[in-house]
Coordinates of C-alpha atoms in Angstrom, one line a residue:
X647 CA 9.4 -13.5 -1.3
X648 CA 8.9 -10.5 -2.8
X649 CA 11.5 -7.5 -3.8
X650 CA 11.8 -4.2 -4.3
X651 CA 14.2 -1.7 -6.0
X652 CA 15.4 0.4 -3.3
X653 CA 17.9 3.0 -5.5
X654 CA 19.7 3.3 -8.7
X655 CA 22.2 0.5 -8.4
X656 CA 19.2 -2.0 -8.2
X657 CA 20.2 -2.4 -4.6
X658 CA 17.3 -5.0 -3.7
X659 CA 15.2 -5.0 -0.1
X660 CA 13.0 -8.1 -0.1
X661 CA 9.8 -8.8 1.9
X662 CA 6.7 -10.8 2.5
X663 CA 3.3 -9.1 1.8
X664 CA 1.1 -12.0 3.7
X665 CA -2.4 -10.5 2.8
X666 CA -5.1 -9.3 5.0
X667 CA -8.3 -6.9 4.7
X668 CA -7.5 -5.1 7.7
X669 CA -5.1 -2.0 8.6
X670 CA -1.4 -2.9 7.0
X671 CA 0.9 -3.5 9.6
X672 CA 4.8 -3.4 8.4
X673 CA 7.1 -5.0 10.7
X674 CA 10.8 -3.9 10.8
X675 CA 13.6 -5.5 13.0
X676 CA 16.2 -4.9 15.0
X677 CA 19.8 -5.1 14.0
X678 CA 21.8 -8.5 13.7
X679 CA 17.5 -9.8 12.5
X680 CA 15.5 -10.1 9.8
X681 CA 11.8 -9.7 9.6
X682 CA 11.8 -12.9 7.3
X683 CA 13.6 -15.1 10.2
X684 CA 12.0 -13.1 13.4
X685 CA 8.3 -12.1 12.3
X686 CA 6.7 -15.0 10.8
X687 CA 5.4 -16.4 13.8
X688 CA 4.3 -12.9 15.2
X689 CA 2.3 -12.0 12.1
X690 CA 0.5 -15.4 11.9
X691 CA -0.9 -14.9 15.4
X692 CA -4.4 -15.3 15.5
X693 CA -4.9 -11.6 16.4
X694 CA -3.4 -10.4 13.9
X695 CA -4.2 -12.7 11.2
X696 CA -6.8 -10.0 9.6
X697 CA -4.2 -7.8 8.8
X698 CA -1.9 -7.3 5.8
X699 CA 1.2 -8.1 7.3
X700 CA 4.6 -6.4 5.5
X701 CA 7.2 -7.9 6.9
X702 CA 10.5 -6.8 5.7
X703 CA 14.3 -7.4 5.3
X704 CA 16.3 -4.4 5.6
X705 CA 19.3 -3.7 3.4
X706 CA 22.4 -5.2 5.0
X707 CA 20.0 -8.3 6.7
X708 CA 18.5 -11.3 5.6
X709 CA 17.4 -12.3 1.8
X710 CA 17.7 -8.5 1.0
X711 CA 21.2 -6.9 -1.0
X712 CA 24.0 -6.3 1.4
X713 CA 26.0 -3.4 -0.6
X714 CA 29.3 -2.5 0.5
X715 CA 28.5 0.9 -0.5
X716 CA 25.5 1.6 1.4
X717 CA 25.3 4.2 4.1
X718 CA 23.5 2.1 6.7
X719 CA 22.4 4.9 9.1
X720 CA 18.4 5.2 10.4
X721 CA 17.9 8.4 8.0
X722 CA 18.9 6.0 4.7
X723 CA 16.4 2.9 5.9
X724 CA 13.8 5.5 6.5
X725 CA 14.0 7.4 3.2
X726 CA 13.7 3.9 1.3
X727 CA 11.3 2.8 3.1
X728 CA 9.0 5.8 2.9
X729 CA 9.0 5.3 -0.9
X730 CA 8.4 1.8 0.1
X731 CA 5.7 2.8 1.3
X732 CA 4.5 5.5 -0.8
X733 CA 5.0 2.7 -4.0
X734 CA 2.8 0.0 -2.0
X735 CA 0.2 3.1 -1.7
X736 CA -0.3 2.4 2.0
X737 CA -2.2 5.6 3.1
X738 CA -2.1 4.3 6.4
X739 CA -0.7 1.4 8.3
X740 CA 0.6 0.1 12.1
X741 CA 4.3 0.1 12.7
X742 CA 5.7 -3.2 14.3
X743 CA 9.2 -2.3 15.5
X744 CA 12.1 -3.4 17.5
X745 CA 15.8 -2.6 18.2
X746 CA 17.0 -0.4 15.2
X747 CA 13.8 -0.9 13.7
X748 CA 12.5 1.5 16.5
X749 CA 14.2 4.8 15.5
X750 CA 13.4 3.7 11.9
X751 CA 10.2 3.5 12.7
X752 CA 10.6 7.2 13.9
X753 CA 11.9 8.2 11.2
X754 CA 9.6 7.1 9.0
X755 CA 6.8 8.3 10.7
X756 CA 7.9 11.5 11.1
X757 CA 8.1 11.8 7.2

């Protein structure tokens, strides 16, 4: 599992980059989930097996930090993971979402 540095106080949001040649496709989950406990078996279908599959932990959820100091709201997820993003240089990519991860998704997209 991989990590990344999400702000200043080395707050950490970890992930699995399973690789693929095809079009990214980063998976983010609902609440009370974790894309490292609900996605594996999603992103190892054999449809989807092609792709680079970014399946990620948000703050507060699974593997990643769960600061007690962290504004959990849909606008904070989306910022860090538009630098996410930016940082992984994914130009373009497919946006697997569910639950909270939908208006995240939203959010992000609209950035």
């Amino acid at each position: 599992m991989k990590e990344y540095i999400v702000d200043s106080r080395n707050n950490k949001m970890r992930y699995h980059d399973l690789p693929g040649k095809d079009t990214p496709i980063l998976f983010i989950h609902g609440l009370g989930c974790a894309g490292s406990f609900d996605y594996p078996e999603v992103a190892a279908q054999a449809d989807l097996i092609e792709h680079r599959r970014i399946l990620i932990d948000l703050l507060g959820s699974g593997f990643s930090d769960k600061p007690d100091n962290y504004l959990y709201t849909v606008k904070e997820h989306a910022n860090y993971l538009y630098n996410f993003v930016q940082d992984l240089r994914l130009n373009k990519f497919i946006i697997f979402a569910h639950s909270l991860g939908g208006p995240i998704a939203l959010e992000l997209a609209d950035k």
